[in-house]
Amino acid sequence: MAVSAVHLESDAFLVCMNHALSTEKEEVMGLCIGEVEITRIVHIHSVIILRRSDKRKDRVEISPEQLSAASTEAERLADMTGRPMRVVGWYHSHPHITVWPSHVDVRTQAMYQMLDQCFVGLIFSCFIEDKNTKTGRVLYTCFQSVQAQKGSEYERVEIPIHVVPREAIGKVCLESAVELPRILCQEEQDTYRKIHSLAHLDPVTKIHNGSVFTKNLCSQMSAVSGPLLQWLEDRLEQNKQSIVELQQEKERLLQELAAL
Amino acid sequence: MAASISGYTFSSVCYHSANSNSDHEGFLLGEVRQEETVSISDTQISSAELLQVVEIHNHDPCAQLFSFYDYAGKVSEENLSSILKDRRKNVIGWYRFRRNTQQQMSFREQIIHKQLTQLLGVPDLVFLLFSFISTANSSTHALEYVLFRPNRRYNQRITLSIPNLGNTSQQEYKVSSVPNTSLNYAKVIKEHGAEFFDKDGVMKDIRTIFQVYSALQDKVQAVCGEVEQSERVKEKIQEDVNKLKQQIALRKRKTAEEERRLREAQNADSHSTPEENTEPSEASLLSRITFHAPSAPERPSTSPNPPSYADLSTQDDSLPSSSSPPTSAALLPRPQAVGSPGHPTPGPLGMGLGLGLGLGLGLGASSNPVTTPSTPYLGNGDGSSSDSLDRQAAGQEDDEDDEDDDDDEDEDSSEYENLVSETTHLPTVVASVLAQGRPAALSPDGDARGSQTT
């Protein structure tokens, strides 16, 4: 097997979770940036949130332009961290659906593996609830594809995945996290522009469409931008608190060291 | 009753949990509101229902376990106040994250909950339980969560929803107008509809709402920048603190070593070799234990094999001094959670969903029958993960004590057949039991097990 395991940094894991939980009505997707170690362990340092051009169910495909843009982003990350970074995988969400990849997913993964045999796929399943026990569930899995023995169909291969602790959230992950509202707004603007260019609409229809845009943007602000801002503020508060406490501990340790 | 938590808060709890090798807990801050829902049905004109809505705004993670309660589960009001400070009035519940455990409140959690209800003065305090399980090969992981209202008699579990974008409903745009040939219609809507548009023909609302969005995004960007800076500062100070701790530990180890050498030089050398090997590690263990003082285990201080241990202390002086095993047993660190980030679970052990404990018991029993009496240990009484015992029993621990164990185990397997008839072999067997019972305590300080006790 080309890949022995995947190590996902916990701050990248945080961004994936944020993204997956952002909507329960459609699948979201993104790319994983990192490096492959000599031990054949794929180390994911950060993720990039992508726009989905084809919003049909289970059509989670990445366009060549997006891959190219992601590669540029990987280079930027490589410059920043001084380590060789590249696109090493992709992730997408399965809201209300089982975590296992569909046939389409397995085929898509197989295609990416043709370009890079170490490419891995991650799936986050969320918004699952067992009504009887009122238990909610969030699952995540990692897989690659291999040619099935019979015929030309592909099969899923399970890859061990571990979340590696990282106490502080990296700069790249924070930047990825705040990209989400921007991407959502861009998608909305593009759709509206297409509609707006239609010349034969009467004023009432135009007003209607303008209102839909307003409504959708309000929806995005209250469901995504707002909670994101709140979380950032809370995190800032927590960090300030931690810094004070750590500073005190540092003073105490310095004294202890001096006393020894 | 309904409850909600934002996706960002939920992810943040998952993030803090993923960062901890042991269980993780914290407080839930938010608000409980009474919402009146008016419904009109055929049978009555109107019926107003009072719906209680629990909104979780934010979580306050505890830096370590046992920070506001002790091993008996007694909550300390003082510690609680110092942790919560002025956020105390916003507390509506608390949460706990555990690995490979059941979705039920443990006994200790129940008694802590009762005390918190009283101390915080929140009659309907909620408890959010996160349970993490993985497949044997660690390729798939599941995080289950249940919100409890333990103070109620019925309907103790509530559905926790995560509000999200839902439908982006871009299908609501109209691509064509309803056909209408009426000239009056066209005239009226053009004349009065013009109010909505500016001179470029763009709807005014569009510009306005976009400005709101832009301002909000700028703010998000700005706060993000501040958060990033604070993360770097925190990282740096944490590094400094870790370095200082290492230096102190090193200094203490050196001092202990020097003291030991002095003592040895003073005493007549009548001790046998095995004891010399165990003493230095015990001395450094004790110094390490005193350094990591806050974390004592919940295991009872009785030895794993009481009857044979009593025999042992009268029979053989050559074994490690009788006073040390109870001490080290009492100071065993918290069990390592399986599925924790730094320690990928080896496949063959079969840590299947929910089967970890059972399998571990089975394996332990078959590999070394003498350890079966230690099974009472496996329940910690508070529902926390106790899988390190499973791994110990199956010989999965990869620390230096395996080298000590191997010799004992070899002796053990050959001696075991003769156990019934020859009581003189008992000390060796018990020595292997004691040695196996100690590995977790004697593990090197550098790895995660040591750090989790801080």
XYZ file of C-alpha atoms in Angstrom:
714
model
C 0.000 0.000 0.000
C 1.345 3.382 -0.925
C 0.110 5.077 2.245
C 0.487 3.495 5.677
C -1.380 6.072 7.765
C -2.628 9.635 7.841
C -1.774 12.092 10.599
C -4.170 15.020 10.664
C -3.111 18.003 12.748
C -5.851 18.911 15.198
C -6.178 22.507 13.985
C -6.742 21.266 10.422
C -9.252 18.821 11.914
C -10.966 21.797 13.539
C -11.345 23.569 10.182
C -12.731 20.397 8.560
C -15.297 20.066 11.357
C -16.269 23.736 11.052
C -16.745 23.311 7.353
C -18.669 20.036 7.570
C -21.025 21.436 10.217
C -21.703 24.604 8.235
C -24.548 23.079 6.241
C -26.688 19.998 6.482
C -28.362 20.396 3.128
C -25.412 19.808 0.828
C -21.985 18.207 0.751
C -19.043 20.504 1.290
C -15.526 19.790 0.175
C -11.952 20.906 0.404
C -8.357 19.967 -0.198
C -5.714 18.802 2.256
C -2.254 20.320 2.220
C 0.720 18.621 3.777
C 3.582 16.301 3.114
C 4.243 12.597 2.742
C 6.966 11.293 5.000
C 9.486 8.577 4.188
C 7.533 6.274 6.490
C 4.652 6.601 3.997
C 2.656 8.562 6.544
C 0.695 11.411 5.059
C 0.888 14.422 7.345
C -1.905 16.952 6.819
C -1.019 20.422 8.096
C -3.931 22.436 6.788
C -6.969 22.391 4.529
C -8.402 24.667 1.867
C -12.127 25.186 1.582
C -13.386 24.848 -1.984
C -16.392 26.036 -3.849
C -18.562 23.428 -5.391
C -19.393 24.246 -8.971
C -21.713 21.262 -9.384
C -24.086 21.226 -6.461
C -25.845 18.061 -7.460
C -25.861 15.374 -4.854
C -22.691 13.318 -4.672
C -20.937 15.261 -7.398
C -17.909 16.173 -5.400
C -15.363 16.851 -8.068
C -12.534 19.283 -8.092
C -11.905 21.301 -11.221
C -8.376 21.628 -12.634
C -8.476 25.354 -11.842
C -9.183 24.604 -8.200
C -6.357 22.072 -8.053
C -4.031 24.622 -9.579
C -5.105 27.318 -7.120
C -4.626 24.847 -4.289
C -1.121 24.046 -5.488
C -0.302 27.741 -5.400
C -1.643 27.884 -1.859
C 0.507 24.861 -0.966
C 3.563 26.664 -2.299
C 2.718 29.668 -0.174
C 2.436 27.416 2.862
C 5.749 25.789 1.947
C 7.412 29.207 1.866
C 5.897 30.128 5.212
C 6.789 26.955 7.070
C 9.987 26.135 5.216
C 8.782 22.578 4.584
C 7.852 20.932 1.295
C 4.072 21.178 1.141
C 1.723 19.991 -1.518
C -1.843 18.889 -2.035
C -1.981 15.445 -0.454
C -5.681 14.689 -0.319
C -9.244 15.851 -0.359
C -12.107 15.804 2.119
C -15.844 16.149 1.827
C -18.861 15.852 4.060
C -21.774 13.443 4.133
C -24.560 15.215 6.004
C -27.269 12.782 7.112
C -25.544 10.027 5.169
C -23.313 7.139 6.170
C -19.617 7.908 6.386
C -18.608 5.306 3.831
C -17.637 6.609 0.371
C -20.139 6.013 -2.415
C -19.169 4.373 -5.706
C -18.757 7.824 -7.197
C -16.457 8.834 -4.339
C -14.348 5.705 -4.754
C -14.082 6.323 -8.490
C -13.169 9.976 -7.984
C -10.509 8.939 -5.456
C -9.132 6.370 -7.919
C -8.779 9.114 -10.526
C -6.765 11.327 -8.172
C -4.584 8.362 -7.279
C -3.630 8.038 -10.940
C -1.954 11.421 -10.670
C -0.551 10.782 -7.174
C -0.634 7.365 -5.579
C -0.325 8.879 -2.108
C -3.470 10.988 -2.518
C -5.933 10.236 0.295
C -9.615 10.873 0.797
C -11.358 11.923 4.007
C -15.076 11.896 4.652
C -16.880 13.587 7.529
C -20.348 12.348 8.304
C -22.459 14.661 10.426
C -25.994 15.597 11.446
C -26.687 11.962 12.231
C -29.116 11.330 15.050
C -30.475 8.180 16.606
C -33.994 9.260 17.505
C -34.447 6.476 20.046
C -31.476 7.262 22.210
C -31.320 10.950 21.240
C -27.671 10.358 20.424
C -26.001 12.530 17.844
C -23.037 11.304 15.875
C -20.147 12.719 13.921
C -17.903 10.248 12.094
C -14.804 10.551 9.979
C -12.946 8.054 7.876
C -9.928 7.906 5.599
C -9.680 5.824 2.456
C -7.940 5.161 -0.812
C -9.070 3.185 -3.839
C -7.757 -0.004 -5.329
C -8.785 -1.902 -8.407
C -11.148 -4.716 -7.521
C -10.061 -8.211 -8.447
C -12.999 -8.819 -10.719
C -13.786 -6.354 -13.444
C -12.731 -2.748 -13.683
C -14.601 -1.491 -10.620
C -12.779 0.132 -7.761
C -12.894 -0.789 -4.089
C -12.339 1.195 -0.958
C -9.219 0.581 1.096
C -9.234 1.726 4.712
C -6.343 3.898 5.817
C -5.664 4.480 9.531
C -6.085 8.117 10.479
C -4.999 9.786 13.696
C -5.576 13.325 14.858
C -2.295 14.750 16.089
C -2.611 17.191 18.997
C -1.658 20.803 18.401
C -2.322 23.092 21.320
C -2.172 26.314 19.317
C -4.101 26.921 16.103
C -1.820 27.626 13.163
C -2.026 30.791 11.065
C -2.907 28.905 7.892
C -5.775 27.081 9.556
C -7.206 30.310 10.933
C -7.022 31.874 7.485
C -8.785 28.870 5.969
C -11.504 29.037 8.592
C -12.369 32.676 7.863
C -12.448 31.999 4.127
C -15.776 30.209 4.433
C -18.043 33.296 4.647
C -16.109 34.882 1.772
C -16.555 31.812 -0.415
C -20.262 31.621 0.383
C -20.745 35.285 -0.500
C -18.824 34.904 -3.745
C -20.994 31.967 -4.753
C -24.090 34.032 -4.060
C -22.769 37.041 -5.986
C -21.895 34.914 -9.011
C -25.345 33.381 -9.090
C -26.994 36.758 -8.725
C -24.875 38.301 -11.455
C -25.984 35.619 -13.887
C -29.609 36.212 -12.987
C -29.216 39.968 -13.115
C -27.812 39.845 -16.635
C -31.069 38.406 -17.913
C -32.628 41.385 -19.650
C -36.212 40.342 -20.046
C -37.203 40.340 -16.389
C -39.871 42.742 -15.252
C -39.270 45.010 -12.258
C -41.243 42.846 -9.848
C -39.146 39.823 -10.708
C -35.985 41.866 -10.330
C -37.110 43.025 -6.912
C -37.872 39.425 -6.025
C -34.422 38.271 -7.089
C -32.745 41.112 -5.254
C -34.649 40.129 -2.131
C -33.541 36.502 -2.513
C -29.952 37.710 -2.624
C -30.514 39.828 0.480
C -32.188 36.945 2.261
C -29.418 34.507 1.400
C -26.698 36.883 2.504
C -28.535 37.477 5.784
C -28.745 33.729 6.213
C -25.014 33.394 5.692
C -24.223 36.162 8.137
C -26.393 34.780 10.914
C -25.489 31.121 10.389
C -21.797 31.421 9.557
C -20.180 34.848 9.936
C -21.860 35.589 13.260
C -21.011 32.322 15.048
C -17.515 32.449 13.532
C -16.939 35.909 14.947
C -18.271 34.811 18.314
C -15.982 31.793 18.398
C -12.980 33.932 17.460
C -13.751 36.392 20.243
C -14.191 33.563 22.761
C -10.924 32.005 21.642
C -9.169 35.333 22.009
C -10.535 35.654 25.547
C -9.442 32.099 26.406
C -5.976 32.737 24.991
C -5.566 35.948 26.977
C -6.549 34.023 30.111
C -4.124 31.204 29.298
C -1.323 33.661 28.625
C -1.782 35.249 32.053
C -1.820 31.864 33.764
C 1.161 30.589 31.778
C 3.077 33.745 32.581
C 2.436 33.166 36.291
C 3.523 29.558 35.996
C 6.667 30.640 34.168
C 7.524 33.069 36.982
C 6.957 30.349 39.560
C 9.131 27.861 37.642
C 11.905 30.407 37.216
C 11.916 30.923 40.966
C 11.908 27.186 41.571
C 14.815 26.704 39.175
C 16.761 29.478 40.829
C 16.196 27.890 44.223
C 17.573 24.489 43.167
C -37.425 20.882 25.252
C -34.919 21.772 22.602
C -31.224 22.452 22.734
C -28.783 23.934 20.300
C -25.055 24.476 20.034
C -23.225 26.359 17.313
C -21.088 24.333 14.914
C -18.062 26.386 15.908
C -18.487 25.677 19.625
C -19.043 21.987 18.887
C -15.916 21.811 16.718
C -13.985 23.626 19.398
C -14.935 20.975 21.986
C -13.844 18.273 19.501
C -10.577 20.143 19.007
C -9.807 20.398 22.734
C -10.773 16.752 23.187
C -8.523 15.644 20.338
C -5.669 17.520 21.994
C -5.997 15.661 25.284
C -4.701 12.145 25.792
C -7.041 11.557 28.688
C -10.671 12.474 29.288
C -11.545 16.093 28.821
C -14.164 18.202 30.555
C -15.394 21.743 30.828
C -18.365 23.987 31.400
C -21.139 25.005 29.061
C -22.080 28.659 29.006
C -25.259 29.912 27.511
C -28.835 30.695 28.147
C -32.100 28.879 28.771
C -35.122 30.593 27.325
C -38.794 29.948 27.460
C -40.331 30.155 24.052
C -44.014 30.326 23.576
C -45.273 28.527 20.530
C -48.788 29.315 19.537
C -50.547 26.687 17.556
C -54.018 26.729 16.164
C -55.702 23.445 15.551
C -59.191 22.367 14.574
C -60.046 21.354 18.103
C -59.100 24.602 19.800
C -58.720 28.219 18.844
C -55.223 28.574 20.155
C -52.944 26.675 22.447
C -49.782 28.211 23.720
C -47.021 25.812 24.489
C -44.065 26.740 26.579
C -40.956 25.348 25.035
C -37.735 25.493 26.958
C -34.826 26.198 24.711
C -31.301 25.556 25.885
C -28.794 27.567 23.884
C -25.167 26.706 24.342
C -23.150 29.758 23.359
C -19.699 28.829 24.393
C -17.629 26.309 26.312
C -15.027 26.816 28.983
C -12.550 23.934 28.840
C -10.848 22.761 32.023
C -7.095 22.633 31.677
C -6.925 19.349 33.562
C -9.122 16.753 35.218
C -9.913 16.928 38.939
C -9.528 20.698 38.807
C -12.696 21.437 40.766
C -13.404 18.110 42.427
C -11.389 15.434 44.204
C -11.206 11.647 43.916
C -14.207 11.184 46.148
C -16.153 13.403 43.766
C -16.439 16.261 46.233
C -16.685 19.580 44.444
C -14.576 22.396 45.830
C -16.453 25.691 45.814
C -13.188 27.598 45.967
C -11.666 25.931 42.926
C -14.938 26.275 41.063
C -14.979 30.021 41.643
C -11.383 30.489 40.621
C -11.955 28.562 37.387
C -15.216 30.212 36.402
C -14.692 33.702 37.792
C -17.407 35.986 36.449
C -18.513 33.493 33.815
C -20.233 31.619 36.641
C -23.564 33.286 36.044
C -23.623 32.064 32.438
C -23.069 28.401 33.260
C -25.974 26.267 32.114
C -24.235 22.915 32.158
C -21.007 21.017 31.873
C -19.543 18.457 29.496
C -17.232 15.492 29.508
C -15.366 13.714 26.714
C -14.292 10.102 27.173
C -13.007 7.395 24.874
C -14.392 3.879 24.495
C -17.032 4.216 27.162
C -20.766 3.900 27.415
C -23.187 6.716 26.777
C -24.228 6.866 30.404
C -23.368 9.116 33.269
C -20.884 7.504 35.596
C -21.451 7.496 39.325
C -18.880 10.172 39.965
C -20.376 12.353 37.247
C -23.776 11.990 38.860
C -22.594 13.091 42.270
C -20.599 15.950 40.804
C -23.665 17.004 38.850
C -25.798 17.117 42.002
C -23.261 19.292 43.750
C -22.841 21.613 40.775
C -26.605 22.016 40.566
C -26.632 23.215 44.156
C -23.477 25.318 44.095
C -24.267 27.067 40.813
C -27.940 27.430 41.615
C -29.097 26.099 38.252
C -31.997 23.708 38.871
C -31.981 22.230 35.388
C -28.244 21.962 34.860
C -27.447 19.957 31.735
C -24.653 17.469 31.088
C -23.244 16.867 27.627
C -21.470 13.565 27.200
C -19.097 12.935 24.307
C -17.978 9.395 23.687
C -15.303 8.508 21.135
C -14.906 5.107 19.529
C -12.737 3.837 16.694
C -12.507 0.818 14.493
C -9.759 -1.716 15.118
C -7.533 -0.321 12.381
C -8.231 3.301 13.346
C -9.471 4.171 9.874
C -12.912 5.242 11.030
C -13.766 7.130 14.182
C -17.091 8.100 15.689
C -17.903 10.821 18.141
C -21.247 10.294 19.835
C -22.891 12.983 21.917
C -25.893 13.029 24.220
C -27.306 15.915 26.203
C -28.688 14.889 29.589
C -30.973 16.657 32.030
C -30.112 14.505 35.026
C -32.214 16.532 37.454
C -35.421 15.523 35.724
C -37.146 12.279 36.379
C -38.430 11.647 32.879
C -37.172 12.507 29.437
C -33.642 12.919 30.618
C -32.127 13.006 27.145
C -32.622 15.996 24.866
C -31.921 16.266 21.185
C -29.033 18.613 20.537
C -29.272 20.411 17.231
C -26.533 22.267 15.420
C -28.027 25.246 13.549
C -26.415 25.707 10.183
C -26.804 27.288 6.808
C -29.305 24.678 5.777
C -30.565 25.298 2.355
C -28.669 27.975 0.485
C -31.782 28.019 -1.692
C -30.225 29.452 -4.778
C -33.088 27.787 -6.542
C -35.312 30.585 -5.320
C -34.030 32.966 -7.967
C -36.498 33.476 -10.767
C -35.072 33.190 -14.270
C -38.154 34.368 -16.040
C -41.072 36.576 -15.300
C -44.640 35.427 -15.300
C -45.960 36.394 -18.767
C -48.300 39.348 -18.644
C -49.593 41.417 -21.531
C -51.375 44.008 -19.433
C -49.988 47.437 -20.173
C -51.350 48.813 -16.896
C -49.453 46.181 -14.953
C -46.203 46.977 -16.701
C -46.720 50.726 -16.216
C -47.571 50.575 -12.498
C -44.772 48.263 -11.479
C -42.240 50.212 -13.523
C -43.265 53.541 -12.047
C -43.502 52.515 -8.399
C -40.898 49.791 -8.591
C -38.301 52.374 -9.605
C -37.992 53.236 -5.892
C -36.034 50.046 -5.370
C -33.378 50.727 -7.939
C -30.585 53.231 -8.096
C -29.466 55.092 -11.198
C -27.412 52.125 -12.432
C -30.396 49.856 -12.344
C -28.997 47.897 -9.415
C -31.270 47.223 -6.509
C -30.424 49.462 -3.562
C -30.931 46.633 -1.069
C -28.168 44.663 -2.747
C -25.635 47.363 -2.136
C -26.807 47.911 1.425
C -26.725 44.286 2.448
C -23.372 43.817 0.773
C -22.008 46.670 2.839
C -23.267 44.954 5.988
C -21.599 41.725 4.895
C -18.333 43.511 4.025
C -18.169 45.272 7.356
C -18.804 41.977 9.134
C -16.147 40.140 7.125
C -13.635 42.909 7.843
C -14.353 42.526 11.529
C -13.956 38.741 11.303
C -10.630 39.267 9.554
C -9.451 41.738 12.198
C -10.358 39.540 15.168
C -8.799 36.579 13.362
C -5.562 38.525 13.174
C -5.693 39.187 16.901
C -6.413 35.530 17.628
C -3.465 34.511 15.482
C -1.137 36.785 17.407
C -2.407 35.499 20.741
C -1.913 31.894 19.565
C 1.740 32.615 18.765
C 2.313 34.339 22.109
C 0.652 31.466 23.956
C 2.700 28.936 22.002
C 5.907 30.707 22.875
C 5.206 30.932 26.606
C 4.068 27.296 26.650
C 7.392 26.337 25.089
C 9.268 28.331 27.725
C 7.250 26.687 30.498
C 7.949 23.217 29.082
C 11.666 23.941 28.837
C 11.739 25.170 32.434
C 9.908 22.062 33.613
C 12.428 19.891 31.821
C 15.329 21.774 33.350
C 13.838 21.450 36.823
C 13.174 17.745 36.370
C 16.724 17.247 35.133
C 18.147 19.194 38.058
C 16.071 17.147 40.538
C 17.086 13.881 38.898
C 20.740 14.834 39.169
C 20.319 15.760 42.825
C 18.549 12.480 43.532
C 21.297 10.564 41.724
C 23.979 12.297 43.739
C 22.128 11.621 46.992
C 21.756 7.973 46.080
C 25.468 7.663 45.333
C 26.273 9.259 48.651
C 23.964 6.891 50.495
C 25.407 3.865 48.735
C 28.919 4.914 49.531
C 27.935 5.264 53.188
C 25.982 1.972 53.546
C 27.593 -1.456 53.512
C 26.762 -3.062 50.168
C 24.574 -5.972 51.228
C 21.708 -5.534 48.760
C 21.327 -7.965 45.831
C 21.413 -6.776 42.223
C 17.687 -6.724 41.382
C 17.041 -4.231 44.118
C 19.741 -1.918 42.848
C 18.097 -1.870 39.486
C 14.699 -0.954 40.840
C 15.767 1.573 43.474
C 17.110 4.341 41.224
C 14.034 4.226 39.068
C 11.903 4.340 42.191
C 13.786 7.316 43.538
C 13.433 9.187 40.301
C 9.858 7.975 40.058
C 9.106 9.435 43.460
C 10.714 12.711 42.505
C 8.712 12.740 39.319
C 5.581 11.868 41.213
C 6.073 14.691 43.669
C 6.640 17.058 40.787
C 3.429 16.030 39.104
C 1.652 16.175 42.417
C -1.907 17.165 41.457
C -2.663 13.911 39.692
C -3.119 10.961 41.958
C -4.999 7.971 40.576
C -8.303 6.645 41.745
C -7.160 3.082 42.120
C -7.330 1.647 45.644
C -4.008 1.334 47.371
C -4.407 -2.405 47.943
C -1.935 -4.502 46.001
C -3.195 -6.479 43.019
C -2.775 -9.807 44.761
C -3.436 -9.306 48.466
C -3.125 -12.848 49.884
C 0.098 -13.737 48.073
C 1.575 -10.338 48.787
C 1.077 -10.868 52.527
C 2.832 -14.223 52.163
C 5.555 -12.585 50.154
C 6.483 -9.986 52.725
C 7.152 -12.661 55.358
C 8.907 -15.097 53.043
C 11.480 -13.396 50.936
C 13.647 -10.387 51.671
C 15.353 -10.460 48.315
C 12.400 -9.004 46.459
C 11.941 -5.283 46.094
C 11.299 -3.726 49.494
C 7.789 -4.410 50.685
C 7.040 -0.782 51.343
C 7.377 0.386 47.768
C 4.756 -1.586 45.777
C 1.719 -0.204 47.665
C 3.091 3.324 47.284
C 3.671 2.955 43.581
C 0.319 1.205 43.134
C -1.338 4.133 44.857
C 0.450 6.585 42.582
C -0.315 4.907 39.250
C -1.118 7.546 36.648
C -4.517 7.702 34.985
C -5.082 5.018 32.406
C -4.137 5.905 28.852
C -7.088 6.306 26.557
C -7.103 4.086 23.512
C -7.462 5.900 20.263
C -5.584 8.878 21.633
C -3.616 10.786 19.023
C -0.055 9.908 19.929
C -0.670 6.250 20.354
C -2.166 4.526 17.357
C -3.859 1.382 18.589
C -2.257 -1.740 17.238
C -4.763 -3.697 15.165
C -4.520 -7.262 16.495
C -5.567 -6.251 19.967
C -9.057 -5.931 18.567
C -10.143 -2.658 20.082
C -13.394 -2.963 18.256
C -16.325 -0.716 18.967
C -17.144 -1.185 22.608
C -15.326 -4.464 22.841
C -12.050 -3.166 24.208
C -12.545 -4.017 27.845
C -13.963 -7.472 27.303
C -11.265 -8.514 24.874
C -8.562 -7.094 27.053
C -9.800 -9.159 29.938
C -9.861 -12.277 27.841
C -6.384 -11.732 26.490
C -5.033 -10.909 29.887
C -6.476 -14.051 31.336
C -5.062 -16.308 28.696
C -1.548 -14.922 28.541
C -0.940 -15.028 32.254
C -3.487 -16.720 34.463
C -1.941 -15.243 37.571
C -3.081 -11.731 36.653
C -6.755 -12.680 36.724
C -7.123 -11.579 40.358
C -6.356 -8.062 39.190
C -9.634 -7.786 37.274
C -11.341 -5.813 40.060
C -9.101 -2.922 38.939
C -10.651 -2.607 35.550
C -13.583 -0.494 36.622
C -12.493 2.906 37.729
C -15.963 3.570 39.026
C -16.358 6.743 37.107
C -16.804 5.350 33.662
C -13.484 6.674 32.469
C -11.374 4.785 29.990
C -9.258 2.111 31.548
C -7.777 0.586 28.475
C -4.175 0.834 29.548
C -4.819 -2.242 31.670
C -6.035 -4.091 28.621
C -2.880 -3.170 26.786
C -0.729 -4.054 29.769
C -2.387 -7.425 30.150
C -1.883 -8.191 26.488
C 1.723 -7.125 26.717
C 1.273 -4.190 24.388
C 3.129 -1.650 26.517
C 6.396 -0.922 24.808
C 8.279 0.583 27.706
C 11.548 -0.556 29.238
C 9.808 -2.713 31.823
C 9.053 -5.324 29.220
C 12.686 -6.316 29.463
C 12.288 -6.925 33.171
C 8.976 -8.676 32.592
C 10.238 -11.085 29.955
C 12.607 -12.844 32.296
C 9.933 -13.131 34.957
C 7.341 -14.309 32.466
C 9.610 -17.043 31.169
C 10.198 -18.233 34.676
C 6.508 -17.883 35.374
C 5.282 -20.020 32.500
C 7.596 -22.840 33.464
C 6.947 -22.532 37.170
C 3.186 -22.251 36.847
C 2.676 -25.948 36.300
C 4.445 -26.616 39.550
C 2.625 -23.893 41.421
C 0.217 -26.151 43.305
C 2.846 -28.449 44.724
C 5.785 -26.121 45.244
C 5.088 -23.067 47.303
C 8.691 -21.931 47.108
C 8.019 -20.798 43.548
C 5.339 -18.396 44.730
C 7.643 -15.403 45.259
C 8.844 -15.498 41.641
C 5.291 -15.685 40.334
C 4.186 -12.813 42.528
C 7.252 -10.840 41.523
C 6.130 -11.108 37.911
C 2.625 -10.028 38.937
C 4.032 -7.060 40.797
C 6.322 -6.217 37.920
C 3.383 -6.381 35.524
C 1.328 -4.326 37.876
C 3.952 -1.612 37.914
C 4.761 -0.842 34.296
C 2.461 2.121 34.016
C 4.047 3.723 37.053
C 7.571 3.187 35.859
C 7.040 4.365 32.332
C 9.467 6.999 31.161
C 8.373 10.515 31.905
C 9.014 11.777 28.431
C 5.956 10.300 26.810
C 2.353 11.313 26.838
C 1.427 9.256 29.892
C 3.649 11.329 32.041
C 2.368 14.591 30.638
C -1.267 13.658 30.981
C -0.943 13.560 34.718
C -0.133 17.286 34.855
